[in-house]
PDB file of C-alpha atoms in Angstrom:
ATOM      1  CA  GLN G   1       1.491  -3.117 -19.170  1.00 81.00           C
ATOM      2  CA  VAL G   2       1.436  -3.584 -15.607  1.00 87.00           C
ATOM      3  CA  GLN G   3      -1.451  -0.771 -14.423  1.00 92.00           C
ATOM      4  CA  VAL G   4      -1.728   0.309 -10.690  1.00 94.00           C
ATOM      5  CA  VAL G   5      -5.193   2.685  -9.903  1.00 95.00           C
ATOM      6  CA  GLU G   6      -5.727   3.302  -6.847  1.00 97.00           C
ATOM      7  CA  SER G   7      -9.322   5.063  -5.360  1.00 97.00           C
ATOM      8  CA  GLY G   8     -10.907   5.726  -2.256  1.00 97.00           C
ATOM      9  CA  GLY G   9      -9.335   8.596  -1.069  1.00 96.00           C
ATOM     10  CA  GLY G  10     -10.834  11.692   0.623  1.00 97.00           C
ATOM     11  CA  SER G  11     -11.243  13.971   3.514  1.00 97.00           C
ATOM     12  CA  VAL G  12     -12.014  12.564   7.517  1.00 98.00           C
ATOM     13  CA  GLN G  13     -12.157  14.102  10.691  1.00 98.00           C
ATOM     14  CA  ALA G  14      -9.458  12.774  12.920  1.00 98.00           C
ATOM     15  CA  GLY G  15     -11.261   9.100  14.268  1.00 98.00           C
ATOM     16  CA  GLY G  16     -12.386   8.403  11.084  1.00 98.00           C
ATOM     17  CA  SER G  17     -11.841   5.613   8.842  1.00 98.00           C
ATOM     18  CA  LEU G  18     -11.251   5.282   5.182  1.00 98.00           C
ATOM     19  CA  ARG G  19     -10.449   2.118   3.087  1.00 98.00           C
ATOM     20  CA  LEU G  20      -8.207   2.434   0.011  1.00 98.00           C
ATOM     21  CA  SER G  21      -8.551   0.324  -3.125  1.00 98.00           C
ATOM     22  CA  CYS G  22      -5.911  -0.289  -5.155  1.00 96.00           C
ATOM     23  CA  SER G  23      -7.111  -2.015  -9.265  1.00 94.00           C
ATOM     24  CA  VAL G  24      -3.370  -3.658 -10.398  1.00 90.00           C
ATOM     25  CA  SER G  25      -3.587  -5.284 -14.324  1.00 89.00           C
ATOM     26  CA  GLY G  26      -1.432  -6.547 -16.780  1.00 82.00           C
ATOM     27  CA  TYR G  27      -0.182  -9.410 -14.959  1.00 69.00           C
ATOM     28  CA  THR G  28       0.046 -12.574 -12.802  1.00 65.00           C
ATOM     29  CA  TYR G  29      -1.609 -10.628  -9.305  1.00 61.00           C
ATOM     30  CA  SER G  30      -0.477 -13.600  -6.835  1.00 68.00           C
ATOM     31  CA  THR G  31       3.503 -14.157  -8.201  1.00 80.00           C
ATOM     32  CA  TYR G  32       3.826 -10.257  -7.311  1.00 87.00           C
ATOM     33  CA  CYS G  33       4.736  -8.734  -4.415  1.00 92.00           C
ATOM     34  CA  MET G  34       2.011  -5.445  -2.826  1.00 94.00           C
ATOM     35  CA  GLY G  35       2.521  -2.259  -1.018  1.00 96.00           C
ATOM     36  CA  TRP G  36       1.095   1.352   0.226  1.00 98.00           C
ATOM     37  CA  PHE G  37       3.190   3.834   0.493  1.00 98.00           C
ATOM     38  CA  ARG G  38       2.903   7.753   1.177  1.00 98.00           C
ATOM     39  CA  GLN G  39       4.390  11.246   1.343  1.00 98.00           C
ATOM     40  CA  ALA G  40       3.681  13.959   3.034  1.00 97.00           C
ATOM     41  CA  PRO G  41       4.669  17.580   2.206  1.00 91.00           C
ATOM     42  CA  GLY G  42       8.397  18.285   3.202  1.00 94.00           C
ATOM     43  CA  LYS G  43       8.010  14.775   4.154  1.00 96.00           C
ATOM     44  CA  GLU G  44      10.076  11.607   2.372  1.00 96.00           C
ATOM     45  CA  ARG G  45       8.174   8.493   1.257  1.00 97.00           C
ATOM     46  CA  GLU G  46       7.641   6.063   3.685  1.00 97.00           C
ATOM     47  CA  GLY G  47       6.443   2.572   3.406  1.00 98.00           C
ATOM     48  CA  VAL G  48       2.982   1.777   5.150  1.00 98.00           C
ATOM     49  CA  ALA G  49       2.634  -2.065   5.416  1.00 98.00           C
ATOM     50  CA  SER G  50       2.956  -4.346   2.699  1.00 97.00           C
ATOM     51  CA  ILE G  51       1.999  -8.249   1.340  1.00 95.00           C
ATOM     52  CA  ASP G  52       3.923 -10.644   0.157  1.00 92.00           C
ATOM     53  CA  THR G  53       2.664 -13.520  -2.297  1.00 89.00           C
ATOM     54  CA  GLU G  54       2.028 -15.672   0.948  1.00 90.00           C
ATOM     55  CA  ASP G  55      -0.009 -13.029   2.456  1.00 91.00           C
ATOM     56  CA  LEU G  56       2.367 -12.632   4.947  1.00 94.00           C
ATOM     57  CA  THR G  57       2.203  -8.749   5.854  1.00 97.00           C
ATOM     58  CA  ALA G  58       3.964  -6.302   7.663  1.00 98.00           C
ATOM     59  CA  TYR G  59       3.351  -2.287   8.521  1.00 98.00           C
ATOM     60  CA  ALA G  60       5.251   0.090   9.614  1.00 98.00           C
ATOM     61  CA  ASP G  61       5.623   0.806  13.246  1.00 98.00           C
ATOM     62  CA  SER G  62       3.257   4.415  13.103  1.00 97.00           C
ATOM     63  CA  VAL G  63       0.016   2.938  11.489  1.00 98.00           C
ATOM     64  CA  ARG G  64       0.250  -0.603  13.442  1.00 98.00           C
ATOM     65  CA  GLY G  65      -2.241  -1.958  15.238  1.00 98.00           C
ATOM     66  CA  ARG G  66      -4.639   0.615  13.244  1.00 98.00           C
ATOM     67  CA  PHE G  67      -4.062  -0.204   9.357  1.00 98.00           C
ATOM     68  CA  THR G  68      -5.055  -3.372   7.041  1.00 98.00           C
ATOM     69  CA  ILE G  69      -3.803  -4.832   4.502  1.00 98.00           C
ATOM     70  CA  SER G  70      -4.951  -7.190   2.178  1.00 96.00           C
ATOM     71  CA  LYS G  71      -5.706  -9.010  -1.436  1.00 93.00           C
ATOM     72  CA  ASP G  72      -8.658  -9.836  -2.952  1.00 90.00           C
ATOM     73  CA  ASN G  73      -6.940 -12.431  -6.290  1.00 83.00           C
ATOM     74  CA  ALA G  74     -10.289 -12.735  -7.153  1.00 84.00           C
ATOM     75  CA  LYS G  75     -11.052  -8.778  -8.740  1.00 88.00           C
ATOM     76  CA  ASN G  76      -6.851  -8.472  -8.905  1.00 88.00           C
ATOM     77  CA  THR G  77      -7.727  -5.382  -6.033  1.00 93.00           C
ATOM     78  CA  LEU G  78      -5.804  -4.552  -2.837  1.00 95.00           C
ATOM     79  CA  TYR G  79      -6.975  -2.709   0.021  1.00 97.00           C
ATOM     80  CA  LEU G  80      -5.750  -0.850   3.178  1.00 98.00           C
ATOM     81  CA  GLN G  81      -8.338  -0.352   5.426  1.00 98.00           C
ATOM     82  CA  MET G  82      -7.116   2.509   7.532  1.00 98.00           C
ATOM     83  CA  ASN G  83      -9.005   3.029  11.284  1.00 98.00           C
ATOM     84  CA  SER G  84      -8.352   5.577  13.962  1.00 98.00           C
ATOM     85  CA  LEU G  85      -7.720   7.717  11.635  1.00 98.00           C
ATOM     86  CA  ALA G  86      -4.805  11.150  13.313  1.00 97.00           C
ATOM     87  CA  PRO G  87      -3.723  14.219  11.433  1.00 97.00           C
ATOM     88  CA  GLU G  88      -0.093  12.527  10.991  1.00 97.00           C
ATOM     89  CA  ASP G  89      -1.645   9.687   8.448  1.00 98.00           C
ATOM     90  CA  THR G  90      -2.013  13.345   5.998  1.00 98.00           C
ATOM     91  CA  ALA G  91      -0.061  12.178   2.932  1.00 98.00           C
ATOM     92  CA  THR G  92      -0.410  11.238  -0.417  1.00 98.00           C
ATOM     93  CA  TYR G  93      -1.136   7.350  -0.646  1.00 98.00           C
ATOM     94  CA  TYR G  94       0.721   5.172  -3.147  1.00 98.00           C
ATOM     95  CA  CYS G  95       0.368   1.485  -4.485  1.00 97.00           C
ATOM     96  CA  ALA G  96       3.045  -0.175  -5.213  1.00 96.00           C
ATOM     97  CA  ALA G  97       3.721  -3.631  -6.693  1.00 93.00           C
ATOM     98  CA  GLY G  98       6.547  -5.606  -8.180  1.00 91.00           C
ATOM     99  CA  ALA G  99       8.244  -9.195  -8.563  1.00 89.00           C
ATOM    100  CA  PRO G 100      10.042 -11.036  -6.157  1.00 88.00           C
ATOM    101  CA  PRO G 101      13.827 -10.795  -6.245  1.00 86.00           C
ATOM    102  CA  VAL G 102      15.452 -13.725  -7.509  1.00 83.00           C
ATOM    103  CA  ASP G 103      18.305 -13.403  -4.930  1.00 84.00           C
ATOM    104  CA  GLU G 104      17.125 -13.600  -2.218  1.00 80.00           C
ATOM    105  CA  GLY G 105      15.016 -16.621  -2.957  1.00 83.00           C
ATOM    106  CA  GLY G 106      11.761 -14.878  -4.159  1.00 83.00           C
ATOM    107  CA  TYR G 107      11.084 -13.518  -0.791  1.00 89.00           C
ATOM    108  CA  CYS G 108       9.240  -9.980  -0.851  1.00 92.00           C
ATOM    109  CA  PRO G 109      11.141  -6.788   0.750  1.00 90.00           C
ATOM    110  CA  MET G 110       8.660  -5.672   2.972  1.00 94.00           C
ATOM    111  CA  LEU G 111       7.682  -1.551   4.052  1.00 95.00           C
ATOM    112  CA  ASP G 112      10.769  -0.937   0.609  1.00 94.00           C
ATOM    113  CA  ASP G 113      10.067   0.796  -2.261  1.00 91.00           C
ATOM    114  CA  HIS G 114      13.254  -0.262  -4.119  1.00 87.00           C
ATOM    115  CA  GLY G 115      11.271  -3.924  -4.827  1.00 81.00           C
ATOM    116  CA  MET G 116       8.653  -1.843  -6.211  1.00 92.00           C
ATOM    117  CA  ASP G 117       8.489  -1.912 -10.290  1.00 91.00           C
ATOM    118  CA  TYR G 118       5.081  -0.541 -11.012  1.00 93.00           C
ATOM    119  CA  TRP G 119       3.447   2.201  -9.287  1.00 96.00           C
ATOM    120  CA  GLY G 120      -0.419   4.617  -8.771  1.00 97.00           C
ATOM    121  CA  LYS G 121      -0.504   8.374  -9.449  1.00 97.00           C
ATOM    122  CA  GLY G 122      -1.062   8.706  -5.579  1.00 98.00           C
ATOM    123  CA  VAL G 123      -4.460   9.215  -3.759  1.00 98.00           C
ATOM    124  CA  LEU G 124      -4.552  12.634  -1.283  1.00 98.00           C
ATOM    125  CA  VAL G 125      -6.134  11.060   2.227  1.00 98.00           C
ATOM    126  CA  THR G 126      -6.400  14.310   4.131  1.00 98.00           C
ATOM    127  CA  ILE G 127      -6.714  13.965   8.229  1.00 98.00           C
ATOM    128  CA  SER G 128      -8.230  16.921   9.862  1.00 96.00           C
ATOM    129  CA  SER G 129      -8.048  17.190  14.138  1.00 92.00           C
TER     130      SER G 129
END
C-alpha cells in the first residue's frame, strides 16, 4: 500500500523558515501528482502547492513567492520550503498523492484535494508573532 509520512513541522517566529518533508513509499513515485494542503482551526482545508509528473508547479495566491514545492525522485521525497512565515500560515499541513486522472488526459488537477488518493497524517506548523 502507498504510505505517506510528513516531517519537519514545528514552531517558529514570524519571518522565519521551515522545510517540510514527505516520504512516499509503495508506488512509482514519478507517476503521481503530489501536493501540500493545510487546514487551520475552524477553517476548511486548502491547497497550498502542487507539483505534477513533469515537475510543473502551482501555488495558492497566499503563499506564492514565499513557498517552494520540490521533489527528490532518488529519495522518493517531496519538500515544501516555507520562507517569510506569518501567523496566518499556522495550520496542520498535509502531504498527499494521487494518480493522474485518465479522463483528463493524465494531467494533474492542481491545488485540488479531490485528485488525491493517499494522505499523510499531517504535521502542525505554528507561527508566532
